[in-house]
């Protein structure tokens, strides 16, 4: 399973990725974040050959959706304040997504996912 982890340079996503990697199910985990230096630090900290980095900016909807398109799942750990933008990227990519902070605004995108 290929998993794209948005906002994974942050603490919640980083720990979630660490948990994911305890399983042999993920074949590729991409740390997606706007901050390349912090994202690459997370990749180094995880020290797992299945993990790589991609610069992703949810305000660049089409480009970020293109990055996600070939993944099985997007794990969204971006700040609550940009849930609208991150959820829109996931919907446009046409992949399954899980929001780690689950505040509810993503329900407005129900029709985009069905």
Tab-separated table of C-alpha atoms in Angstrom:
chain	number	residue	atom	x	y	z
A	1	UNK	CA	0.000	0.000	0.000
A	2	UNK	CA	1.296	3.453	-0.951
A	3	UNK	CA	0.480	6.227	1.535
A	4	UNK	CA	0.956	9.972	1.024
A	5	UNK	CA	1.232	11.826	4.338
A	6	UNK	CA	0.335	15.505	4.111
A	7	UNK	CA	1.792	17.784	6.746
A	8	UNK	CA	4.022	14.979	7.919
A	9	UNK	CA	6.808	17.285	9.057
A	10	UNK	CA	4.508	18.071	12.001
A	11	UNK	CA	4.364	16.082	15.217
A	12	UNK	CA	1.019	14.292	14.805
A	13	UNK	CA	1.725	13.019	11.305
A	14	UNK	CA	5.311	12.104	12.093
A	15	UNK	CA	4.227	9.843	14.949
A	16	UNK	CA	1.429	8.373	12.825
A	17	UNK	CA	3.928	7.498	10.100
A	18	UNK	CA	6.177	5.867	12.692
A	19	UNK	CA	3.206	3.703	13.732
A	20	UNK	CA	2.415	2.855	10.093
A	21	UNK	CA	5.939	1.656	9.498
A	22	UNK	CA	5.604	-0.992	12.204
A	23	UNK	CA	3.559	-2.918	9.634
A	24	UNK	CA	4.829	-4.523	6.457
A	25	UNK	CA	1.691	-3.355	4.579
A	26	UNK	CA	3.010	0.081	3.517
A	27	UNK	CA	5.307	-0.341	0.529
A	28	UNK	CA	5.888	3.385	0.120
A	29	UNK	CA	5.233	6.284	2.484
A	30	UNK	CA	5.768	9.798	1.181
A	31	UNK	CA	6.237	12.682	3.576
A	32	UNK	CA	4.479	15.605	1.895
A	33	UNK	CA	5.058	19.066	3.308
A	34	UNK	CA	5.826	22.638	2.278
A	35	UNK	CA	8.922	22.680	4.491
A	36	UNK	CA	11.513	20.607	2.651
A	37	UNK	CA	14.176	20.823	5.369
A	38	UNK	CA	11.817	19.600	8.102
A	39	UNK	CA	10.337	16.969	5.793
A	40	UNK	CA	13.761	15.554	5.016
A	41	UNK	CA	14.583	15.570	8.745
A	42	UNK	CA	11.531	13.365	9.299
A	43	UNK	CA	12.641	11.010	6.509
A	44	UNK	CA	16.073	10.728	8.165
A	45	UNK	CA	14.518	10.262	11.630
A	46	UNK	CA	12.300	7.446	10.362
A	47	UNK	CA	15.306	5.722	8.735
A	48	UNK	CA	13.199	3.397	6.594
A	49	UNK	CA	13.829	2.701	2.901
A	50	UNK	CA	10.077	2.832	2.213
A	51	UNK	CA	9.952	6.546	3.109
A	52	UNK	CA	10.634	9.468	0.773
A	53	UNK	CA	9.810	13.173	0.579
A	54	UNK	CA	7.766	15.309	-1.815
A	55	UNK	CA	7.248	19.032	-1.510
A	56	UNK	CA	3.492	19.592	-1.350
A	57	UNK	CA	1.547	22.823	-0.945
A	58	UNK	CA	-2.220	22.395	-0.506
A	59	UNK	CA	-2.723	25.922	-1.846
A	60	UNK	CA	-1.424	24.574	-5.186
A	61	UNK	CA	-4.421	22.264	-5.553
A	62	UNK	CA	-3.818	20.759	-8.982
A	63	UNK	CA	-0.094	20.158	-8.458
A	64	UNK	CA	-0.655	18.557	-5.059
A	65	UNK	CA	-3.527	16.420	-6.351
A	66	UNK	CA	-1.199	15.212	-9.126
A	67	UNK	CA	1.382	14.167	-6.514
A	68	UNK	CA	-1.241	12.111	-4.634
A	69	UNK	CA	-2.976	10.486	-7.577
A	70	UNK	CA	-0.991	7.225	-7.633
A	71	UNK	CA	-1.333	6.540	-3.906
A	72	UNK	CA	-3.808	4.249	-2.178
A	73	UNK	CA	-4.404	6.586	0.758
A	74	UNK	CA	-3.690	10.147	1.842
A	75	UNK	CA	-3.200	10.711	5.545
A	76	UNK	CA	-3.884	14.390	6.256
A	77	UNK	CA	-2.102	15.883	9.232
A	78	UNK	CA	-2.169	19.495	8.083
A	79	UNK	CA	-3.332	22.209	10.507
A	80	UNK	CA	-7.079	22.526	11.057
A	81	UNK	CA	-7.012	25.998	9.515
A	82	UNK	CA	-6.265	24.538	6.062
A	83	UNK	CA	-8.532	21.453	6.134
A	84	UNK	CA	-10.625	22.902	3.315
A	85	UNK	CA	-7.601	23.125	1.025
A	86	UNK	CA	-6.141	19.742	1.967
A	87	UNK	CA	-9.483	17.956	1.577
A	88	UNK	CA	-9.983	19.562	-1.831
A	89	UNK	CA	-6.580	18.214	-2.959
A	90	UNK	CA	-7.476	14.708	-1.793
A	91	UNK	CA	-10.862	14.824	-3.528
A	92	UNK	CA	-9.303	16.046	-6.781
A	93	UNK	CA	-6.705	13.283	-6.624
A	94	UNK	CA	-9.520	10.741	-6.399
A	95	UNK	CA	-7.938	8.758	-3.573
A	96	UNK	CA	-9.093	7.700	-0.129
A	97	UNK	CA	-8.169	10.091	2.644
A	98	UNK	CA	-8.162	10.180	6.411
A	99	UNK	CA	-7.972	13.428	8.353
A	100	UNK	CA	-5.966	13.098	11.556
A	101	UNK	CA	-7.588	16.081	13.245
A	102	UNK	CA	-11.129	15.333	11.993
A	103	UNK	CA	-12.867	18.598	12.750
A	104	UNK	CA	-15.891	18.137	10.491
A	105	UNK	CA	-15.456	20.663	7.631
A	106	UNK	CA	-14.382	17.813	5.379
A	107	UNK	CA	-17.998	16.537	5.396
A	108	UNK	CA	-18.827	19.340	2.960
A	109	UNK	CA	-16.796	17.357	0.395
A	110	UNK	CA	-18.946	14.221	0.609
A	111	UNK	CA	-20.258	14.544	-2.954
A	112	UNK	CA	-16.740	15.029	-4.339
A	113	UNK	CA	-15.713	11.639	-2.945
A	114	UNK	CA	-18.705	9.553	-4.059
